[in-house]
PDB file of C-alpha atoms in Angstrom:
ATOM      1  CA  MET A 253       3.551   8.632 -33.244  1.00 48.00           C
ATOM      2  CA  PRO A 254       5.415   9.732 -30.069  1.00 48.00           C
ATOM      3  CA  LEU A 255       3.631   9.389 -26.769  1.00 52.00           C
ATOM      4  CA  SER A 256       2.704  12.762 -25.279  1.00 56.00           C
ATOM      5  CA  PRO A 257       1.330  12.466 -21.753  1.00 52.00           C
ATOM      6  CA  PRO A 258      -0.946  15.245 -20.503  1.00 57.00           C
ATOM      7  CA  PRO A 259       0.232  17.804 -17.940  1.00 80.00           C
ATOM      8  CA  ALA A 260       0.563  15.773 -14.749  1.00 89.00           C
ATOM      9  CA  GLU A 261       0.089  16.657 -11.118  1.00 94.00           C
ATOM     10  CA  PRO A 262       3.340  17.324  -9.218  1.00 94.00           C
ATOM     11  CA  ILE A 263       5.519  14.544  -7.826  1.00 95.00           C
ATOM     12  CA  THR A 264       5.320  15.037  -4.077  1.00 96.00           C
ATOM     13  CA  PRO A 265       6.290  12.853  -1.084  1.00 96.00           C
ATOM     14  CA  ASP A 266       3.019  13.825   0.620  1.00 97.00           C
ATOM     15  CA  PRO A 267      -0.541  13.222  -0.674  1.00 96.00           C
ATOM     16  CA  VAL A 268      -1.632  15.565  -3.445  1.00 93.00           C
ATOM     17  CA  ARG A 269      -5.344  15.455  -2.524  1.00 90.00           C
ATOM     18  CA  GLU A 270      -7.620  14.932   0.444  1.00 89.00           C
ATOM     19  CA  ILE A 271      -9.827  11.849   0.721  1.00 89.00           C
ATOM     20  CA  PRO A 272     -13.027  12.758   2.580  1.00 82.00           C
ATOM     21  CA  GLY A 273     -14.398   9.214   2.915  1.00 84.00           C
ATOM     22  CA  THR A 274     -12.748   5.853   3.535  1.00 87.00           C
ATOM     23  CA  LEU A 275     -13.352   2.764   1.431  1.00 84.00           C
ATOM     24  CA  LEU A 276     -10.495   0.566   2.662  1.00 85.00           C
ATOM     25  CA  THR A 277      -7.759   0.631   5.271  1.00 90.00           C
ATOM     26  CA  GLN A 278      -4.630  -1.497   5.426  1.00 93.00           C
ATOM     27  CA  SER A 279      -0.912  -1.370   6.154  1.00 95.00           C
ATOM     28  CA  TRP A 280       1.960  -2.226   3.852  1.00 97.00           C
ATOM     29  CA  LEU A 281       4.918  -3.611   5.816  1.00 98.00           C
ATOM     30  CA  ASP A 282       8.498  -4.742   5.083  1.00 98.00           C
ATOM     31  CA  LEU A 283       8.519  -3.577   1.474  1.00 98.00           C
ATOM     32  CA  SER A 284      11.298  -4.041  -1.037  1.00 98.00           C
ATOM     33  CA  PHE A 285      11.036  -1.980  -4.230  1.00 98.00           C
ATOM     34  CA  LEU A 286      12.963  -3.150  -7.309  1.00 98.00           C
ATOM     35  CA  HIS A 287      12.767  -1.026 -10.469  1.00 98.00           C
ATOM     36  CA  TRP A 288      14.048  -1.294 -14.032  1.00 98.00           C
ATOM     37  CA  ALA A 289      13.928   1.491 -16.612  1.00 97.00           C
ATOM     38  CA  ALA A 290      11.802   0.890 -19.722  1.00 97.00           C
ATOM     39  CA  ASP A 291      10.902   2.559 -23.007  1.00 96.00           C
ATOM     40  CA  PRO A 292       7.409   4.096 -22.651  1.00 97.00           C
ATOM     41  CA  ALA A 293       6.433   2.722 -26.069  1.00 96.00           C
ATOM     42  CA  ASP A 294       7.108  -0.833 -24.870  1.00 95.00           C
ATOM     43  CA  VAL A 295       4.690  -0.666 -21.927  1.00 96.00           C
ATOM     44  CA  ALA A 296       1.974   1.609 -23.343  1.00 97.00           C
ATOM     45  CA  PRO A 297      -0.060  -1.299 -24.851  1.00 96.00           C
ATOM     46  CA  LEU A 298      -0.393  -2.858 -21.390  1.00 96.00           C
ATOM     47  CA  LEU A 299      -2.023   0.183 -19.770  1.00 96.00           C
ATOM     48  CA  PRO A 300      -5.775   0.760 -19.370  1.00 93.00           C
ATOM     49  CA  ALA A 301      -7.611   2.953 -21.867  1.00 91.00           C
ATOM     50  CA  GLY A 302      -7.359   6.619 -20.980  1.00 90.00           C
ATOM     51  CA  THR A 303      -3.838   6.372 -19.543  1.00 94.00           C
ATOM     52  CA  VAL A 304      -0.319   6.666 -20.904  1.00 95.00           C
ATOM     53  CA  PRO A 305       3.037   5.771 -19.329  1.00 97.00           C
ATOM     54  CA  ASP A 306       4.193   8.215 -16.683  1.00 97.00           C
ATOM     55  CA  THR A 307       7.794   9.179 -17.350  1.00 96.00           C
ATOM     56  CA  TYR A 308      10.767  10.655 -15.580  1.00 97.00           C
ATOM     57  CA  ASP A 309      13.502  12.121 -17.816  1.00 96.00           C
ATOM     58  CA  GLY A 310      11.969  10.338 -20.786  1.00 96.00           C
ATOM     59  CA  LEU A 311      11.861   6.870 -19.229  1.00 97.00           C
ATOM     60  CA  THR A 312       9.179   4.891 -17.493  1.00 98.00           C
ATOM     61  CA  TYR A 313       9.741   2.048 -15.013  1.00 98.00           C
ATOM     62  CA  ILE A 314       8.796  -1.554 -14.318  1.00 98.00           C
ATOM     63  CA  GLY A 315       8.364  -2.228 -10.606  1.00 98.00           C
ATOM     64  CA  LEU A 316       8.627  -5.535  -8.735  1.00 98.00           C
ATOM     65  CA  VAL A 317       7.431  -4.863  -5.184  1.00 98.00           C
ATOM     66  CA  ALA A 318       7.362  -7.490  -2.417  1.00 98.00           C
ATOM     67  CA  PHE A 319       5.840  -6.819   0.995  1.00 98.00           C
ATOM     68  CA  ARG A 320       3.458  -7.912   3.729  1.00 97.00           C
ATOM     69  CA  MET A 321      -0.166  -6.811   3.496  1.00 94.00           C
ATOM     70  CA  HIS A 322      -1.484  -6.250   7.034  1.00 92.00           C
ATOM     71  CA  ARG A 323      -5.091  -6.132   8.261  1.00 81.00           C
ATOM     72  CA  VAL A 324      -7.152  -5.076   5.266  1.00 83.00           C
ATOM     73  CA  GLY A 325     -10.376  -3.500   6.552  1.00 69.00           C
ATOM     74  CA  TRP A 326     -13.511  -2.002   4.997  1.00 64.00           C
ATOM     75  CA  PHE A 327     -14.488   1.582   5.744  1.00 64.00           C
ATOM     76  CA  ARG A 328     -13.214   2.428   9.241  1.00 67.00           C
ATOM     77  CA  MET A 329     -13.784  -1.006  10.761  1.00 62.00           C
ATOM     78  CA  PRO A 330     -10.828  -2.843  12.317  1.00 63.00           C
ATOM     79  CA  GLY A 331      -8.702  -4.729   9.817  1.00 56.00           C
ATOM     80  CA  ILE A 332      -9.069  -8.485   9.452  1.00 62.00           C
ATOM     81  CA  PRO A 333      -6.187 -10.309  11.212  1.00 61.00           C
ATOM     82  CA  TYR A 334      -5.999 -13.547   9.156  1.00 50.00           C
ATOM     83  CA  LEU A 335      -7.719 -13.165   5.785  1.00 67.00           C
ATOM     84  CA  GLY A 336      -6.584  -9.544   5.616  1.00 79.00           C
ATOM     85  CA  THR A 337      -2.925 -10.288   6.381  1.00 93.00           C
ATOM     86  CA  PHE A 338      -0.648 -12.042   3.878  1.00 95.00           C
ATOM     87  CA  PRO A 339       2.538 -11.741   1.797  1.00 97.00           C
ATOM     88  CA  GLU A 340       2.138 -10.088  -1.595  1.00 97.00           C
ATOM     89  CA  THR A 341       4.347  -9.403  -4.615  1.00 98.00           C
ATOM     90  CA  ASN A 342       3.210  -7.208  -7.479  1.00 98.00           C
ATOM     91  CA  VAL A 343       4.417  -6.256 -10.937  1.00 98.00           C
ATOM     92  CA  ARG A 344       3.464  -2.680 -11.690  1.00 98.00           C
ATOM     93  CA  LEU A 345       3.771   0.101 -14.232  1.00 98.00           C
ATOM     94  CA  TYR A 346       3.470   3.881 -13.889  1.00 98.00           C
ATOM     95  CA  SER A 347       0.599   5.792 -15.459  1.00 97.00           C
ATOM     96  CA  VAL A 348      -0.981   9.199 -15.877  1.00 95.00           C
ATOM     97  CA  ASP A 349      -4.523   9.874 -17.110  1.00 93.00           C
ATOM     98  CA  ARG A 350      -6.173  12.671 -19.088  1.00 90.00           C
ATOM     99  CA  HIS A 351      -6.859  14.530 -15.821  1.00 91.00           C
ATOM    100  CA  GLY A 352      -3.146  14.534 -14.993  1.00 93.00           C
ATOM    101  CA  ARG A 353      -3.548  12.068 -12.117  1.00 94.00           C
ATOM    102  CA  ARG A 354      -0.450   9.960 -11.601  1.00 96.00           C
ATOM    103  CA  GLY A 355      -0.888   6.363 -10.506  1.00 96.00           C
ATOM    104  CA  VAL A 356       0.190   2.763 -10.816  1.00 97.00           C
ATOM    105  CA  VAL A 357      -1.169  -0.049 -12.964  1.00 97.00           C
ATOM    106  CA  PHE A 358      -0.872  -3.571 -11.610  1.00 97.00           C
ATOM    107  CA  LEU A 359      -0.163  -6.283 -14.150  1.00 97.00           C
ATOM    108  CA  SER A 360      -0.119  -9.047 -11.545  1.00 97.00           C
ATOM    109  CA  LEU A 361      -0.466  -9.376  -7.778  1.00 97.00           C
ATOM    110  CA  GLU A 362       0.603 -12.604  -6.096  1.00 98.00           C
ATOM    111  CA  ALA A 363      -1.039 -13.209  -2.695  1.00 97.00           C
ATOM    112  CA  SER A 364      -1.048 -16.178  -0.344  1.00 96.00           C
ATOM    113  CA  ARG A 365      -4.742 -16.108   0.708  1.00 93.00           C
ATOM    114  CA  LEU A 366      -7.125 -17.789  -1.736  1.00 92.00           C
ATOM    115  CA  LEU A 367     -10.337 -16.059  -0.608  1.00 89.00           C
ATOM    116  CA  PRO A 368      -9.072 -12.481  -1.075  1.00 83.00           C
ATOM    117  CA  VAL A 369      -7.639 -13.521  -4.459  1.00 92.00           C
ATOM    118  CA  ALA A 370     -10.969 -14.974  -5.595  1.00 89.00           C
ATOM    119  CA  VAL A 371     -12.938 -11.928  -4.409  1.00 84.00           C
ATOM    120  CA  ALA A 372     -10.524  -9.462  -6.017  1.00 82.00           C
ATOM    121  CA  ARG A 373     -10.591 -11.304  -9.350  1.00 88.00           C
ATOM    122  CA  SER A 374     -14.328 -11.921  -9.566  1.00 83.00           C
ATOM    123  CA  ALA A 375     -15.770  -8.766  -8.006  1.00 75.00           C
ATOM    124  CA  PHE A 376     -13.162  -6.127  -8.820  1.00 75.00           C
ATOM    125  CA  ARG A 377     -11.385  -7.489 -11.928  1.00 83.00           C
ATOM    126  CA  MET A 378      -7.983  -7.128 -10.298  1.00 88.00           C
ATOM    127  CA  PRO A 379      -5.201  -9.454 -11.589  1.00 94.00           C
ATOM    128  CA  TYR A 380      -4.618 -11.224  -8.256  1.00 95.00           C
ATOM    129  CA  LEU A 381      -3.089 -14.697  -8.313  1.00 97.00           C
ATOM    130  CA  TRP A 382      -2.900 -17.317  -5.584  1.00 97.00           C
ATOM    131  CA  ALA A 383       0.647 -18.312  -4.632  1.00 98.00           C
ATOM    132  CA  ARG A 384       2.608 -20.130  -1.965  1.00 98.00           C
ATOM    133  CA  MET A 385       4.606 -17.329  -0.336  1.00 98.00           C
ATOM    134  CA  ALA A 386       6.893 -16.576   2.609  1.00 98.00           C
ATOM    135  CA  ILE A 387       8.819 -13.621   4.057  1.00 98.00           C
ATOM    136  CA  HIS A 388      11.836 -14.129   6.329  1.00 98.00           C
ATOM    137  CA  ARG A 389      13.834 -11.476   8.213  1.00 97.00           C
ATOM    138  CA  ASP A 390      17.292 -12.193   9.642  1.00 97.00           C
ATOM    139  CA  ALA A 391      18.958  -9.118  11.163  1.00 96.00           C
ATOM    140  CA  ASP A 392      19.385  -6.664   8.252  1.00 97.00           C
ATOM    141  CA  THR A 393      18.512  -9.201   5.522  1.00 98.00           C
ATOM    142  CA  ILE A 394      14.977  -9.854   4.298  1.00 98.00           C
ATOM    143  CA  SER A 395      13.894 -12.458   1.752  1.00 98.00           C
ATOM    144  CA  TYR A 396      10.674 -13.101  -0.142  1.00 98.00           C
ATOM    145  CA  THR A 397       9.669 -16.293  -1.945  1.00 98.00           C
ATOM    146  CA  SER A 398       6.643 -16.952  -4.136  1.00 98.00           C
ATOM    147  CA  ARG A 399       5.456 -19.852  -6.317  1.00 98.00           C
ATOM    148  CA  ARG A 400       2.215 -19.385  -8.258  1.00 98.00           C
ATOM    149  CA  ARG A 401      -0.633 -21.837  -7.691  1.00 96.00           C
ATOM    150  CA  TRP A 402      -3.615 -20.450  -9.634  1.00 92.00           C
ATOM    151  CA  PRO A 403      -4.302 -19.321 -12.275  1.00 92.00           C
ATOM    152  CA  GLY A 404      -1.367 -19.900 -14.606  1.00 81.00           C
ATOM    153  CA  PRO A 405       1.275 -19.902 -15.613  1.00 89.00           C
ATOM    154  CA  ARG A 406       1.330 -22.331 -12.687  1.00 92.00           C
ATOM    155  CA  GLY A 407       4.693 -22.523 -10.962  1.00 94.00           C
ATOM    156  CA  ALA A 408       5.887 -19.022 -11.905  1.00 97.00           C
ATOM    157  CA  ARG A 409       8.405 -18.132  -9.206  1.00 97.00           C
ATOM    158  CA  CYS A 410       9.973 -15.137  -7.559  1.00 98.00           C
ATOM    159  CA  ARG A 411      12.832 -15.163  -5.041  1.00 98.00           C
ATOM    160  CA  ILE A 412      14.229 -11.873  -3.750  1.00 98.00           C
ATOM    161  CA  ALA A 413      16.719 -11.128  -0.965  1.00 98.00           C
ATOM    162  CA  VAL A 414      17.954  -7.671   0.029  1.00 98.00           C
ATOM    163  CA  ARG A 415      20.231  -6.251   2.701  1.00 98.00           C
ATOM    164  CA  ILE A 416      18.705  -3.200   4.373  1.00 98.00           C
ATOM    165  CA  GLY A 417      20.965  -0.159   4.535  1.00 98.00           C
ATOM    166  CA  GLU A 418      20.841   3.318   6.040  1.00 98.00           C
ATOM    167  CA  ARG A 419      17.756   5.513   6.240  1.00 98.00           C
ATOM    168  CA  ILE A 420      17.459   7.975   3.360  1.00 98.00           C
ATOM    169  CA  GLU A 421      17.057  11.426   4.820  1.00 97.00           C
ATOM    170  CA  GLU A 422      16.432  13.177   1.483  1.00 97.00           C
ATOM    171  CA  PRO A 423      15.125  10.834  -1.240  1.00 98.00           C
ATOM    172  CA  THR A 424      15.890  11.820  -4.801  1.00 97.00           C
ATOM    173  CA  ALA A 425      13.217  13.036  -7.195  1.00 97.00           C
ATOM    174  CA  LEU A 426      13.309   9.639  -8.930  1.00 98.00           C
ATOM    175  CA  GLU A 427      12.824   7.829  -5.606  1.00 98.00           C
ATOM    176  CA  HIS A 428       9.752   9.948  -4.912  1.00 98.00           C
ATOM    177  CA  PHE A 429       8.500   9.261  -8.463  1.00 98.00           C
ATOM    178  CA  LEU A 430       8.759   5.493  -7.901  1.00 98.00           C
ATOM    179  CA  THR A 431       7.201   5.330  -4.435  1.00 98.00           C
ATOM    180  CA  ALA A 432       4.923   8.331  -3.819  1.00 97.00           C
ATOM    181  CA  ARG A 433       1.965   7.266  -5.940  1.00 96.00           C
ATOM    182  CA  TRP A 434      -1.388   8.564  -4.769  1.00 96.00           C
ATOM    183  CA  GLY A 435      -3.745   6.323  -6.703  1.00 95.00           C
ATOM    184  CA  MET A 436      -4.141   3.369  -9.041  1.00 94.00           C
ATOM    185  CA  HIS A 437      -5.607   3.092 -12.530  1.00 94.00           C
ATOM    186  CA  ASN A 438      -7.674   0.086 -13.501  1.00 91.00           C
ATOM    187  CA  ALA A 439     -10.419  -0.947 -15.921  1.00 85.00           C
ATOM    188  CA  PHE A 440     -13.748  -2.150 -14.523  1.00 76.00           C
ATOM    189  CA  PHE A 441     -15.999  -3.797 -17.105  1.00 69.00           C
ATOM    190  CA  GLY A 442     -14.208  -1.816 -19.778  1.00 73.00           C
ATOM    191  CA  ARG A 443     -14.492   1.544 -18.014  1.00 81.00           C
ATOM    192  CA  PRO A 444     -11.495   3.412 -16.563  1.00 85.00           C
ATOM    193  CA  VAL A 445     -11.336   3.702 -12.761  1.00 89.00           C
ATOM    194  CA  TYR A 446      -9.019   5.736 -10.556  1.00 92.00           C
ATOM    195  CA  LEU A 447      -8.774   4.767  -6.874  1.00 91.00           C
ATOM    196  CA  PRO A 448      -7.052   7.397  -4.676  1.00 94.00           C
ATOM    197  CA  ASN A 449      -5.024   6.670  -1.548  1.00 95.00           C
ATOM    198  CA  ILE A 450      -3.228   8.574   1.185  1.00 96.00           C
ATOM    199  CA  HIS A 451      -0.564   7.569   3.689  1.00 97.00           C
ATOM    200  CA  PRO A 452       2.295   9.155   5.642  1.00 97.00           C
ATOM    201  CA  ARG A 453       5.523   9.971   3.865  1.00 97.00           C
ATOM    202  CA  TRP A 454       7.496   6.817   3.064  1.00 98.00           C
ATOM    203  CA  PRO A 455      10.384   5.998   5.443  1.00 98.00           C
ATOM    204  CA  LEU A 456      12.884   4.773   2.845  1.00 98.00           C
ATOM    205  CA  HIS A 457      16.201   2.941   3.207  1.00 98.00           C
ATOM    206  CA  ARG A 458      18.943   2.142   0.777  1.00 98.00           C
ATOM    207  CA  ALA A 459      19.037  -1.577   0.028  1.00 98.00           C
ATOM    208  CA  GLU A 460      21.503  -3.962  -1.584  1.00 98.00           C
ATOM    209  CA  LEU A 461      20.053  -6.637  -3.826  1.00 98.00           C
ATOM    210  CA  LEU A 462      21.536  -9.980  -2.811  1.00 98.00           C
ATOM    211  CA  HIS A 463      19.433 -12.258  -5.003  1.00 97.00           C
ATOM    212  CA  CYS A 464      16.681 -11.924  -7.601  1.00 97.00           C
ATOM    213  CA  GLU A 465      15.257 -14.879  -9.498  1.00 97.00           C
ATOM    214  CA  ASP A 466      11.992 -13.822 -11.126  1.00 97.00           C
ATOM    215  CA  ASP A 467       9.413 -15.248 -13.518  1.00 97.00           C
ATOM    216  CA  LEU A 468       6.675 -12.745 -12.654  1.00 98.00           C
ATOM    217  CA  VAL A 469       7.797  -9.860 -14.874  1.00 98.00           C
ATOM    218  CA  PRO A 470       7.885 -11.948 -18.093  1.00 97.00           C
ATOM    219  CA  ALA A 471       4.683 -13.765 -17.022  1.00 96.00           C
ATOM    220  CA  ALA A 472       2.989 -10.340 -16.933  1.00 96.00           C
ATOM    221  CA  GLY A 473       3.759  -9.788 -20.625  1.00 95.00           C
ATOM    222  CA  LEU A 474       6.917  -7.727 -20.199  1.00 95.00           C
ATOM    223  CA  PRO A 475      10.396  -8.549 -21.494  1.00 91.00           C
ATOM    224  CA  SER A 476      12.728 -10.015 -18.888  1.00 89.00           C
ATOM    225  CA  PRO A 477      14.786  -7.150 -17.413  1.00 88.00           C
ATOM    226  CA  ALA A 478      18.269  -6.845 -18.842  1.00 85.00           C
ATOM    227  CA  GLY A 479      20.750  -6.355 -16.045  1.00 92.00           C
ATOM    228  CA  PRO A 480      20.266  -5.377 -12.406  1.00 96.00           C
ATOM    229  CA  PRO A 481      17.557  -2.972 -11.263  1.00 98.00           C
ATOM    230  CA  VAL A 482      18.388   0.729 -11.403  1.00 98.00           C
ATOM    231  CA  SER A 483      16.785   1.292  -7.986  1.00 98.00           C
ATOM    232  CA  VAL A 484      16.532  -0.952  -4.909  1.00 98.00           C
ATOM    233  CA  LEU A 485      14.772   0.459  -1.846  1.00 98.00           C
ATOM    234  CA  TYR A 486      13.361  -0.861   1.420  1.00 98.00           C
ATOM    235  CA  SER A 487      10.681   0.561   3.727  1.00 98.00           C
ATOM    236  CA  PRO A 488       9.408  -0.722   7.074  1.00 98.00           C
ATOM    237  CA  GLY A 489       5.992   0.397   5.844  1.00 98.00           C
ATOM    238  CA  VAL A 490       3.061   2.769   6.242  1.00 98.00           C
ATOM    239  CA  PRO A 491      -0.649   2.663   7.146  1.00 95.00           C
ATOM    240  CA  VAL A 492      -2.827   3.393   4.122  1.00 95.00           C
ATOM    241  CA  ARG A 493      -6.343   4.688   3.531  1.00 93.00           C
ATOM    242  CA  PHE A 494      -8.212   4.430   0.221  1.00 90.00           C
ATOM    243  CA  GLY A 495     -11.052   6.669  -0.841  1.00 89.00           C
ATOM    244  CA  ARG A 496     -14.002   5.847  -3.025  1.00 83.00           C
ATOM    245  CA  PRO A 497     -13.443   5.789  -6.780  1.00 80.00           C
ATOM    246  CA  ALA A 498     -15.537   7.943  -9.052  1.00 55.00           C
ATOM    247  CA  ARG A 499     -16.772   4.680 -10.550  1.00 49.00           C
ATOM    248  CA  PRO A 500     -17.002   1.312  -8.800  1.00 42.00           C
ATOM    249  CA  GLY A 501     -14.184  -1.186  -8.785  1.00 42.00           C
ATOM    250  CA  GLY A 502     -10.673  -1.791  -7.593  1.00 42.00           C
ATOM    251  CA  LEU A 503      -9.113  -3.594  -4.652  1.00 46.00           C
ATOM    252  CA  PRO A 504      -6.083  -1.556  -3.635  1.00 48.00           C
ATOM    253  CA  THR A 505      -2.522  -2.633  -2.933  1.00 48.00           C
ATOM    254  CA  PRO A 506       0.808  -0.699  -3.275  1.00 49.00           C
TER     255      PRO A 506
END
């Protein structure tokens, strides 16, 4: 039976809703976004109950996003400098729920701090994984390395290098679709949860992929991408604020 997503909220570069309270604050810095097109039917079984793949011109997308998490903080307290600051790489899909809310679904999130990983896994049921990670910047080239420590598959690797290009003055509709996501969908003890976020409009740059050696996408239960990504973008980053979910659960990330 063909997938028929519900009417979805508009794709906009600015937040689609206000968040009156603050659950978490953080910044996402030095991000590289790699995306491959996918058949919605292939990824639908991996999404939480109550959501279907979000599509653009009939296709959905698999995202591999590497960045630096900076100063995660609760409520409006100052962010934590050490435990709240670390490299991260996530594998994500694009979703829409029965209320029309667009979001992301994280299949895996590598992070280099063990304590945040343990808390996110045990308390919030987020698929965080502990990894040895590094980010290096040399002029207009940035590289990310990751090797999984726990849990398995132990040793799953990711190595990405991109050359940062010119600032994008007018991102395309697809580029907004892939980056301007104003919430995440998750399951918490079997119940669907939507966690909203707001941040300034993304400053996006064209980027050239110099190297990509990845085990994380297939380790997340997806087929290995065939060919190069259809979109490669870079952003210096944004500060982010997360509101309270309607139901408990969820540790946010991009």
